Short mmCIF file of C-alpha atoms in Angstrom, two decimals:
data_model
loop_
_atom_site.label_atom_id
_atom_site.label_comp_id
_atom_site.label_asym_id
_atom_site.label_seq_id
_atom_site.Cartn_x
_atom_site.Cartn_y
_atom_site.Cartn_z
CA MET Q 1 14.14 22.36 0.26
CA SER Q 2 14.55 19.95 -2.42
CA GLU Q 3 17.83 19.02 -3.58
CA SER Q 4 20.16 19.27 -6.48
CA VAL Q 5 19.45 17.47 -9.92
CA ARG Q 6 21.56 14.04 -11.13
CA PRO Q 7 23.21 14.85 -14.23
CA LEU Q 8 20.43 13.83 -16.81
CA ALA Q 9 21.22 10.95 -18.96
CA PRO Q 10 18.69 9.11 -22.25
CA PRO Q 11 15.71 7.54 -20.40
CA ASP Q 12 16.64 4.25 -18.65
CA THR Q 13 20.29 3.86 -20.26
CA ALA Q 14 21.61 0.94 -18.66
CA PRO Q 15 24.03 -2.33 -19.37
CA SER Q 16 23.16 -4.30 -22.42
CA ASP Q 17 22.18 -6.87 -20.51
CA ARG Q 18 20.04 -5.17 -17.74
CA SER Q 19 16.36 -5.78 -18.98
CA GLY Q 20 16.81 -9.70 -19.70
CA ASP Q 21 14.58 -11.33 -22.38
CA LYS Q 22 10.86 -11.22 -22.31
CA ARG Q 23 9.86 -14.34 -20.61
CA THR Q 24 12.27 -12.89 -17.89
CA VAL Q 25 10.92 -9.53 -17.55
CA SER Q 26 7.11 -10.92 -17.34
CA ARG Q 27 7.93 -13.91 -14.95
CA VAL Q 28 9.29 -10.92 -12.49
CA ALA Q 29 5.88 -8.31 -13.06
CA VAL Q 30 3.61 -11.48 -11.99
CA ALA Q 31 5.85 -12.60 -9.54
CA SER Q 32 5.67 -8.57 -8.17
CA LEU Q 33 1.83 -8.55 -8.58
CA ILE Q 34 1.48 -11.85 -7.30
CA GLY Q 35 3.31 -11.07 -3.97
CA THR Q 36 2.22 -7.35 -3.68
CA THR Q 37 -2.16 -9.34 -4.01
CA VAL Q 38 -1.12 -11.42 -1.45
CA GLU Q 39 0.10 -9.16 1.21
CA TYR Q 40 -2.72 -6.38 0.93
CA TYR Q 41 -4.94 -9.24 0.51
CA ASP Q 42 -4.09 -10.09 4.62
CA PHE Q 43 -3.83 -6.49 4.98
CA ALA Q 44 -7.71 -5.92 3.22
CA VAL Q 45 -8.85 -8.93 4.97
CA TYR Q 46 -7.75 -7.22 8.54
CA GLY Q 47 -9.32 -3.72 7.84
CA THR Q 48 -12.69 -5.49 6.78
CA THR Q 49 -13.10 -7.52 9.50
CA ALA Q 50 -11.86 -4.79 11.84
CA ALA Q 51 -14.26 -2.61 10.91
CA LEU Q 52 -17.51 -5.48 10.86
CA VAL Q 53 -16.61 -7.70 14.00
CA LEU Q 54 -13.17 -7.68 15.49
CA GLY Q 55 -14.01 -4.77 17.93
CA PRO Q 56 -16.64 -6.89 19.89
CA ALA Q 57 -13.98 -9.85 19.56
CA PHE Q 58 -11.25 -8.75 21.12
CA PHE Q 59 -12.56 -5.82 23.15
CA PRO Q 60 -14.38 -5.87 26.65
CA ALA Q 61 -18.24 -4.71 26.02
CA GLY Q 62 -19.23 -1.35 26.06
CA ASN Q 63 -19.21 1.78 23.96
CA THR Q 64 -19.54 0.59 20.28
CA THR Q 65 -17.35 3.70 18.81
CA LEU Q 66 -14.76 2.62 21.61
CA GLN Q 67 -14.97 -0.55 20.57
CA THR Q 68 -14.60 0.42 16.76
CA LEU Q 69 -11.77 2.99 17.93
CA ALA Q 70 -9.77 -0.33 19.50
CA ALA Q 71 -10.21 -2.27 16.77
CA PHE Q 72 -8.86 0.54 14.07
CA LEU Q 73 -5.81 0.74 16.37
CA THR Q 74 -4.89 -2.66 15.96
CA PHE Q 75 -4.92 -1.16 12.42
CA THR Q 76 -2.67 1.51 13.00
CA ALA Q 77 -0.81 -0.21 15.00
CA ALA Q 78 0.64 -2.53 12.14
CA PHE Q 79 1.37 1.01 9.77
CA LEU Q 80 3.82 2.23 12.85
CA ALA Q 81 5.27 -0.85 13.09
CA ARG Q 82 6.20 -0.64 8.95
CA PRO Q 83 9.06 1.51 10.25
CA VAL Q 84 10.67 -0.71 11.49
CA GLY Q 85 9.98 -3.04 8.41
CA VAL Q 86 11.90 -0.15 6.75
CA VAL Q 87 14.78 -0.23 8.04
CA LEU Q 88 15.19 -4.51 8.56
CA PHE Q 89 14.10 -5.00 4.56
CA GLY Q 90 15.73 -1.87 3.34
CA THR Q 91 19.38 -2.86 5.09
CA ILE Q 92 18.71 -6.60 3.78
CA GLY Q 93 17.41 -5.26 -0.36
CA ASP Q 94 19.96 -2.55 -0.37
CA ARG Q 95 22.64 -5.04 0.60
CA LEU Q 96 21.98 -8.94 -0.04
CA GLY Q 97 19.16 -8.37 -2.98
CA ARG Q 98 15.90 -7.00 -3.51
CA LYS Q 99 14.40 -11.22 -3.81
CA ARG Q 100 15.60 -12.35 -0.65
CA ALA Q 101 14.05 -9.59 0.93
CA LEU Q 102 10.78 -10.05 -0.96
CA VAL Q 103 11.11 -13.61 0.16
CA ILE Q 104 10.91 -12.98 3.85
CA SER Q 105 8.42 -10.36 4.23
CA LEU Q 106 6.01 -12.62 2.22
CA LEU Q 107 6.65 -15.83 4.70
CA LEU Q 108 6.63 -13.29 7.88
CA MET Q 109 2.79 -11.64 6.38
CA GLY Q 110 2.01 -15.50 6.34
CA VAL Q 111 2.63 -16.31 9.53
CA ALA Q 112 1.45 -13.22 10.88
CA THR Q 113 -1.83 -13.52 9.26
CA VAL Q 114 -3.01 -16.99 9.88
CA GLY Q 115 -1.90 -16.59 13.01
CA VAL Q 116 -4.84 -13.63 13.64
CA GLY Q 117 -7.54 -16.38 11.98
CA LEU Q 118 -6.32 -18.90 14.95
CA LEU Q 119 -6.04 -16.81 18.16
CA PRO Q 120 -9.24 -16.98 20.93
CA THR Q 121 -11.29 -14.10 21.16
CA TYR Q 122 -11.79 -11.60 24.45
CA GLU Q 123 -14.79 -14.26 25.39
CA THR Q 124 -12.48 -16.78 25.96
CA ALA Q 125 -9.06 -15.92 26.58
CA GLY Q 126 -9.27 -12.31 28.78
CA LEU Q 127 -6.52 -9.73 27.93
CA LEU Q 128 -4.11 -11.60 26.75
CA ALA Q 129 -6.59 -12.26 22.93
CA PRO Q 130 -5.90 -8.09 22.06
CA VAL Q 131 -2.29 -8.42 23.38
CA LEU Q 132 -1.60 -11.83 20.85
CA LEU Q 133 -3.91 -9.29 17.95
CA VAL Q 134 -1.67 -6.26 18.76
CA ALA Q 135 1.56 -8.90 18.65
CA LEU Q 136 0.38 -10.17 15.32
CA ARG Q 137 -0.33 -7.00 14.09
CA LEU Q 138 3.08 -5.32 14.07
CA LEU Q 139 4.44 -8.78 12.51
CA GLN Q 140 2.46 -8.20 9.99
CA GLY Q 141 3.32 -4.41 9.85
CA VAL Q 142 7.03 -5.33 9.64
CA SER Q 143 6.31 -7.20 7.11
CA MET Q 144 4.56 -4.61 5.04
CA GLY Q 145 7.50 -2.24 5.80
CA GLY Q 146 9.31 -4.20 3.42
CA GLU Q 147 7.14 -5.53 0.60
CA TRP Q 148 6.54 -2.23 -1.58
CA GLY Q 149 9.67 -1.29 -2.21
CA GLY Q 150 10.93 -5.00 -3.17
CA ALA Q 151 8.63 -5.69 -5.26
CA VAL Q 152 8.05 -2.07 -7.50
CA LEU Q 153 12.62 -2.42 -7.61
CA LEU Q 154 12.56 -5.60 -8.96
CA ALA Q 155 9.80 -4.72 -11.59
CA ALA Q 156 11.57 -1.58 -12.46
CA GLU Q 157 15.26 -2.96 -12.66
CA HIS Q 158 14.13 -5.37 -14.89
CA ALA Q 159 12.22 -3.03 -17.17
CA PRO Q 160 13.02 -2.53 -20.53
CA PRO Q 161 14.19 0.99 -21.94
CA GLY Q 162 11.30 3.43 -21.81
CA ARG Q 163 8.45 1.23 -20.11
CA ARG Q 164 9.80 1.11 -16.46
CA ALA Q 165 6.77 3.62 -14.71
CA MET Q 166 4.49 0.85 -16.93
CA TYR Q 167 6.26 -2.44 -15.38
CA ALA Q 168 6.92 -0.45 -11.80
CA SER Q 169 3.28 0.18 -11.56
CA ILE Q 170 2.28 -4.15 -12.05
CA PRO Q 171 2.69 -4.24 -8.45
CA GLN Q 172 0.55 -1.52 -8.26
CA VAL Q 173 -2.45 -3.51 -8.84
CA GLY Q 174 -1.74 -5.77 -6.32
CA PRO Q 175 -3.10 -3.69 -3.46
CA LEU Q 176 -6.36 -3.57 -5.30
CA LEU Q 177 -6.55 -6.83 -6.57
CA GLY Q 178 -5.89 -7.90 -3.08
CA PHE Q 179 -9.02 -6.00 -1.80
CA LEU Q 180 -11.11 -7.51 -4.25
CA LEU Q 181 -9.98 -10.91 -3.20
CA SER Q 182 -10.58 -10.47 0.79
CA SER Q 183 -14.37 -8.84 -0.44
CA ALA Q 184 -14.89 -11.66 -3.04
CA VAL Q 185 -13.96 -13.95 0.06
CA ILE Q 186 -15.95 -12.02 2.75
CA LEU Q 187 -19.31 -11.05 1.12
CA PRO Q 188 -20.13 -14.83 0.09
CA THR Q 189 -19.15 -15.38 3.30
CA LEU Q 190 -20.99 -13.20 5.37
CA SER Q 191 -24.19 -14.23 2.73
CA ILE Q 192 -23.67 -18.20 3.57
CA ALA Q 193 -23.03 -17.39 7.84
CA GLY Q 194 -25.13 -14.48 8.24
CA ARG Q 195 -24.02 -11.40 10.18
CA ASP Q 196 -24.29 -13.39 13.13
CA GLY Q 197 -22.34 -16.08 12.00
CA PHE Q 198 -19.76 -14.27 10.40
CA ALA Q 199 -18.93 -12.84 14.04
CA ALA Q 200 -19.28 -15.75 15.91
CA GLY Q 201 -16.29 -17.23 13.78
CA ALA Q 202 -16.84 -17.12 10.35
CA TRP Q 203 -14.43 -13.95 10.26
CA ARG Q 204 -11.75 -16.87 10.77
CA VAL Q 205 -12.59 -18.02 7.27
CA PRO Q 206 -10.44 -15.59 5.15
CA PHE Q 207 -7.44 -15.40 7.34
CA LEU Q 208 -7.29 -19.23 7.30
CA LEU Q 209 -7.27 -19.57 2.93
CA SER Q 210 -4.62 -16.92 3.23
CA ALA Q 211 -2.06 -19.85 3.81
CA VAL Q 212 -2.91 -21.23 0.51
CA LEU Q 213 -1.66 -17.54 -1.49
CA ILE Q 214 1.18 -17.81 0.67
CA VAL Q 215 2.47 -20.85 -0.46
CA MET Q 216 1.45 -19.94 -4.43
CA GLY Q 217 3.21 -16.28 -4.05
CA LEU Q 218 6.26 -18.01 -2.41
CA TRP Q 219 6.58 -20.67 -5.32
CA VAL Q 220 6.61 -17.93 -7.34
CA ARG Q 221 8.91 -15.79 -5.69
CA THR Q 222 11.48 -18.04 -5.50
CA ARG Q 223 11.67 -19.17 -9.35
CA VAL Q 224 12.42 -14.94 -10.54
CA THR Q 225 15.87 -13.76 -10.46
CA GLU Q 226 17.76 -10.93 -9.32
CA SER Q 227 17.65 -7.76 -10.07
CA PRO Q 228 19.74 -6.56 -12.56
CA VAL Q 229 21.02 -3.28 -11.83
CA PHE Q 230 21.48 -4.55 -8.09
CA ALA Q 231 24.49 -7.20 -9.80
CA GLU Q 232 25.71 -4.69 -11.81
CA ARG Q 233 25.56 -2.25 -8.84
CA GLY Q 234 28.17 -4.68 -6.55
CA ARG Q 235 30.59 -4.85 -9.62
CA THR Q 236 30.68 -1.25 -10.01
CA THR Q 237 29.77 0.87 -7.24
CA GLY Q 238 30.48 -1.53 -4.46
CA ALA Q 239 27.80 -2.75 -1.68
CA ALA Q 240 25.22 -0.46 -0.06
CA PRO Q 241 26.07 1.38 3.48
CA ARG Q 242 26.28 -0.93 6.41
CA PHE Q 243 23.27 0.90 7.56
CA PRO Q 244 21.13 2.67 4.60
CA LEU Q 245 18.91 4.43 6.61
CA GLY Q 246 21.41 6.15 7.86
CA ALA Q 247 23.68 7.64 4.64
CA LEU Q 248 20.00 8.19 3.04
CA LEU Q 249 18.46 10.75 6.14
CA ARG Q 250 22.22 12.38 5.57
CA GLU Q 251 22.68 12.70 2.08
CA HIS Q 252 18.62 12.83 0.55
CA PRO Q 253 16.66 14.37 3.79
CA GLY Q 254 14.64 16.97 1.45
CA ARG Q 255 14.04 14.52 -1.15
CA LEU Q 256 12.51 12.05 1.32
CA LEU Q 257 10.23 14.27 3.13
CA LEU Q 258 8.58 15.14 0.04
CA GLY Q 259 8.35 11.93 -1.09
CA ILE Q 260 6.40 11.00 2.05
CA GLY Q 261 4.24 14.07 1.34
CA ALA Q 262 3.68 13.03 -2.26
CA GLY Q 263 2.44 10.11 -1.36
CA ILE Q 264 0.31 11.14 1.04
CA GLY Q 265 -2.72 12.38 0.00
CA GLY Q 266 -3.28 8.97 -2.50
CA SER Q 267 -3.02 6.87 0.94
CA SER Q 268 -5.48 9.04 2.31
CA VAL Q 269 -8.42 8.44 -0.39
CA TYR Q 270 -7.70 5.05 -0.66
CA TYR Q 271 -7.94 4.23 2.82
CA LEU Q 272 -11.05 6.20 3.63
CA THR Q 273 -12.93 4.01 0.87
CA ILE Q 274 -11.69 0.92 1.04
CA VAL Q 275 -11.51 0.73 4.58
CA TYR Q 276 -13.47 3.33 6.62
CA SER Q 277 -15.93 4.15 4.41
CA ILE Q 278 -17.02 0.37 5.20
CA SER Q 279 -17.48 0.60 8.97
CA TYR Q 280 -18.79 4.56 8.75
CA GLY Q 281 -21.68 3.73 5.88
CA PRO Q 282 -23.69 1.11 8.02
CA LYS Q 283 -23.25 2.55 11.57
CA ALA Q 284 -23.29 6.28 11.33
CA LEU Q 285 -25.59 6.04 8.13
CA GLY Q 286 -27.79 3.03 7.65
CA ILE Q 287 -26.47 1.84 4.90
CA SER Q 288 -25.71 -1.77 4.40
CA GLN Q 289 -22.42 -3.48 4.64
CA SER Q 290 -22.74 -5.35 1.26
CA THR Q 291 -23.67 -1.70 -0.87
CA MET Q 292 -20.50 -0.32 0.98
CA LEU Q 293 -17.99 -3.21 0.11
CA ALA Q 294 -19.60 -3.53 -3.81
CA ALA Q 295 -19.12 0.20 -3.76
CA ALA Q 296 -15.87 0.42 -2.46
CA SER Q 297 -15.08 -2.74 -4.65
CA ALA Q 298 -16.50 -0.71 -7.72
CA GLY Q 299 -13.78 1.85 -7.29
CA ALA Q 300 -11.22 -0.79 -6.66
CA VAL Q 301 -12.03 -2.18 -10.11
CA ALA Q 302 -11.98 1.40 -11.73
CA ALA Q 303 -8.36 1.57 -10.02
CA ALA Q 304 -7.42 -1.83 -11.13
CA ALA Q 305 -8.42 -0.66 -14.80
CA VAL Q 306 -6.42 3.14 -14.83
CA THR Q 307 -2.98 2.12 -12.92
CA VAL Q 308 -1.02 0.72 -16.24
CA PRO Q 309 -2.09 3.15 -18.80
CA ALA Q 310 -1.95 6.05 -16.17
CA ALA Q 311 1.54 4.42 -15.78
CA ARG Q 312 2.42 4.26 -19.74
CA LEU Q 313 1.62 7.72 -19.99
CA ALA Q 314 4.19 8.61 -16.93
CA ASP Q 315 6.50 6.95 -19.32
CA ARG Q 316 5.69 9.22 -22.28
CA VAL Q 317 4.93 12.85 -20.19
CA GLY Q 318 6.67 12.08 -17.08
CA ARG Q 319 5.43 11.30 -14.30
CA ARG Q 320 4.77 14.51 -12.28
CA PRO Q 321 2.14 15.47 -14.63
CA VAL Q 322 0.21 12.41 -14.56
CA ILE Q 323 0.93 12.31 -10.33
CA LEU Q 324 -0.37 16.25 -10.89
CA ALA Q 325 -3.27 15.73 -12.67
CA GLY Q 326 -4.43 12.93 -10.41
CA ALA Q 327 -3.73 15.11 -6.90
CA ILE Q 328 -5.82 18.30 -8.47
CA GLY Q 329 -8.92 15.82 -9.72
CA CYS Q 330 -8.83 14.15 -6.30
CA VAL Q 331 -9.01 17.80 -4.68
CA VAL Q 332 -11.65 18.42 -6.45
CA TRP Q 333 -13.63 15.50 -6.40
CA ALA Q 334 -13.19 15.00 -2.88
CA LEU Q 335 -15.97 16.50 -1.39
CA PRO Q 336 -18.79 15.39 -3.93
CA MET Q 337 -16.93 11.54 -3.71
CA PHE Q 338 -18.04 11.44 0.14
CA ALA Q 339 -21.21 13.69 0.11
CA ALA Q 340 -22.39 11.27 -1.83
CA LEU Q 341 -23.00 9.18 1.34
CA ASN Q 342 -25.70 11.06 2.18
CA THR Q 343 -27.84 9.71 -0.50
CA ARG Q 344 -27.32 6.11 0.99
CA ASP Q 345 -28.26 4.91 -2.96
CA GLY Q 346 -26.02 2.37 -3.64
CA LEU Q 347 -25.30 3.16 -7.17
CA VAL Q 348 -24.56 7.11 -6.10
CA ILE Q 349 -22.27 5.75 -4.03
CA ALA Q 350 -20.53 3.36 -6.23
CA GLY Q 351 -20.33 5.82 -9.32
CA ALA Q 352 -18.50 8.39 -6.98
CA PHE Q 353 -16.08 5.83 -5.81
CA THR Q 354 -15.69 4.87 -8.60
CA VAL Q 355 -14.36 8.53 -10.41
CA GLY Q 356 -12.95 9.12 -7.09
CA LEU Q 357 -10.38 6.00 -7.37
CA ALA Q 358 -9.96 6.27 -11.16
CA LEU Q 359 -8.28 10.17 -9.98
CA PHE Q 360 -6.50 8.18 -6.98
CA SER Q 361 -4.76 5.56 -9.42
CA LEU Q 362 -3.63 8.86 -11.82
CA MET Q 363 -1.13 9.59 -8.67
CA PHE Q 364 -0.54 6.34 -7.66
CA ALA Q 365 0.44 4.23 -10.69
CA PRO Q 366 3.46 6.87 -11.55
CA ILE Q 367 4.66 7.40 -7.99
CA ALA Q 368 5.90 3.36 -8.19
CA ALA Q 369 8.75 4.99 -10.48
CA PHE Q 370 8.77 8.11 -9.16
CA LEU Q 371 9.93 7.14 -5.84
CA PRO Q 372 12.48 4.90 -6.25
CA GLU Q 373 14.13 7.38 -8.98
CA LEU Q 374 14.47 10.41 -6.65
CA PHE Q 375 17.86 7.80 -4.69
CA PRO Q 376 20.62 6.37 -6.30
CA ALA Q 377 20.46 2.55 -6.55
CA ARG Q 378 22.60 1.71 -3.36
CA LEU Q 379 19.78 3.26 -1.21
CA ARG Q 380 17.27 3.18 -3.78
CA TYR Q 381 15.27 0.24 -1.74
CA THR Q 382 15.50 1.91 1.49
CA GLY Q 383 14.95 5.21 -0.03
CA ALA Q 384 11.56 3.94 -1.89
CA SER Q 385 10.43 1.83 1.45
CA ALA Q 386 10.65 4.78 3.54
CA THR Q 387 8.84 7.54 1.50
CA PHE Q 388 6.09 5.45 0.25
CA ILE Q 389 5.81 3.21 3.84
CA LEU Q 390 5.85 6.41 5.88
CA ALA Q 391 3.16 8.50 3.68
CA ASN Q 392 1.22 5.38 4.18
CA THR Q 393 1.49 5.38 7.48
CA LEU Q 394 0.96 9.21 8.03
CA GLY Q 395 -1.83 9.35 5.00
CA GLY Q 396 -3.33 6.04 5.41
CA GLY Q 397 -2.90 4.32 8.59
CA PHE Q 398 -4.03 7.36 10.66
CA ALA Q 399 -7.01 7.83 8.58
CA PRO Q 400 -9.61 5.83 10.08
CA LEU Q 401 -9.27 6.99 13.27
CA VAL Q 402 -8.91 10.39 12.53
CA ALA Q 403 -12.27 10.21 10.19
CA THR Q 404 -13.35 8.39 13.11
CA TRP Q 405 -12.46 11.23 16.11
CA LEU Q 406 -13.66 13.52 13.07
CA ASN Q 407 -17.07 11.75 12.99
CA SER Q 408 -17.56 12.00 16.34
CA HIS Q 409 -17.66 15.91 16.24
CA TRP Q 410 -19.39 16.59 13.32
CA ALA Q 411 -21.42 14.17 12.05
CA SER Q 412 -21.26 14.54 8.50
CA PRO Q 413 -19.73 12.77 5.85
CA LEU Q 414 -18.50 15.78 4.02
CA VAL Q 415 -15.91 16.56 6.70
CA LEU Q 416 -14.54 13.17 5.27
CA GLY Q 417 -13.89 15.16 1.97
CA LEU Q 418 -12.28 18.12 3.71
CA TYR Q 419 -9.66 15.77 5.00
CA ALA Q 420 -8.85 14.18 2.25
CA GLY Q 421 -8.88 16.83 -0.18
CA GLY Q 422 -6.72 18.36 2.22
CA MET Q 423 -3.88 15.71 2.00
CA CYS Q 424 -4.03 15.28 -1.16
CA LEU Q 425 -3.40 19.34 -1.42
CA ILE Q 426 0.11 18.50 0.54
CA SER Q 427 1.04 15.83 -1.94
CA LEU Q 428 0.45 18.68 -5.00
CA VAL Q 429 2.52 21.25 -3.30
CA CYS Q 430 4.95 18.16 -2.72
CA VAL Q 431 5.28 16.83 -5.96
CA LEU Q 432 5.22 20.56 -7.96
CA ALA Q 433 8.89 20.95 -5.28
CA LEU Q 434 10.35 17.61 -6.72
CA PRO Q 435 12.20 17.32 -9.80
CA GLU Q 436 11.12 15.35 -13.21
CA THR Q 437 12.98 12.08 -12.69
CA ARG Q 438 11.78 10.20 -16.47
CA ASP Q 439 15.36 10.96 -17.91
CA GLY Q 440 17.26 10.86 -14.49
CA GLU Q 441 19.86 8.02 -13.71
CA PHE Q 442 18.71 4.71 -12.72
CA ASP Q 443 21.05 2.05 -12.94
CA VAL Q 444 24.03 3.65 -10.43
#
């Protein structure tokens, strides 16, 4: 299934002006980080409020499990829309530039997220409320389909020699910071308004605050320069195909499938801990919501702290060894991590999540360079986006739904560990089937 490896060249070989000055590279890295933080803040706010209140607010009263499933279905709907974003923004990014695609995707996310905060509930609008909610979630999904690929490419294609994985990993901190920022808004809002006040309308506050973050993100992104690799490609190899996804499927089907598999395990671990556990802990085990949010936040801090060092290691020893170490660690630790929920002890759960998400970062950090390096520059935006987004959809988007179904049949958190460990095993096998990419050609 794997494809032949392209001829190797010295690490990060490039034209002399490829990475620009340090100030330009730093500005690009910050712009990529701010953009992914804002995008994932919006997504994390929805995931957390879906776990807490959106089921009763937007769906008919009745079975609590069905309401939770309905709320998570709207969460999954955004993932199902992400492939549309891959096609749309992959075409824009490969043909018209990385920067343009990123500005449009961030603007779209902002409109959708603020829109959710303004929606009427089922009590006031009936069936129109969930219909509008799903429509806005689909817009969020389309936006996310283009965000990740552009952010990591803008950072990686500006990176100085030998530091591509490190710079590509900086936008990877964004999802973790986005979750922490959402928790920093949601926890005080819960504390001030109380559970009843939050459910009655205070849940809108985190969505509406997104408007400020979007303006900041757009201001930063419009000030960065276009990728030098994209500009150089236009002078040498010419424009991308009219339909980059079609060319990708024809020319690199093996790497596309294996790249999806490589990312599926980390996505499962992330969404089971950061999204699903916040609903599962209180409802199934009687753990307070603040305890679960604090435990998930502790894990996110650990993951953020490990991300850049793990990527620097990947620049030294290669992408595959670091990703494989993380995959093996997650396979081994998944069962103890979710078994910790049975203790109902906040410190034990936080410790287990901290170890688990630190191991997750060993997979998550290098993959930002690994997936783009699998594809030539003319198809790189589409290839990187398609592999990561489809892995995120299959491994993360369906995780809350699958986990809810599993726990309706086996009322034990151990089943979550078996599920997450199995998905990480798939990633382990796929990474073993792919070539090392650190020293491969990147500028063509």
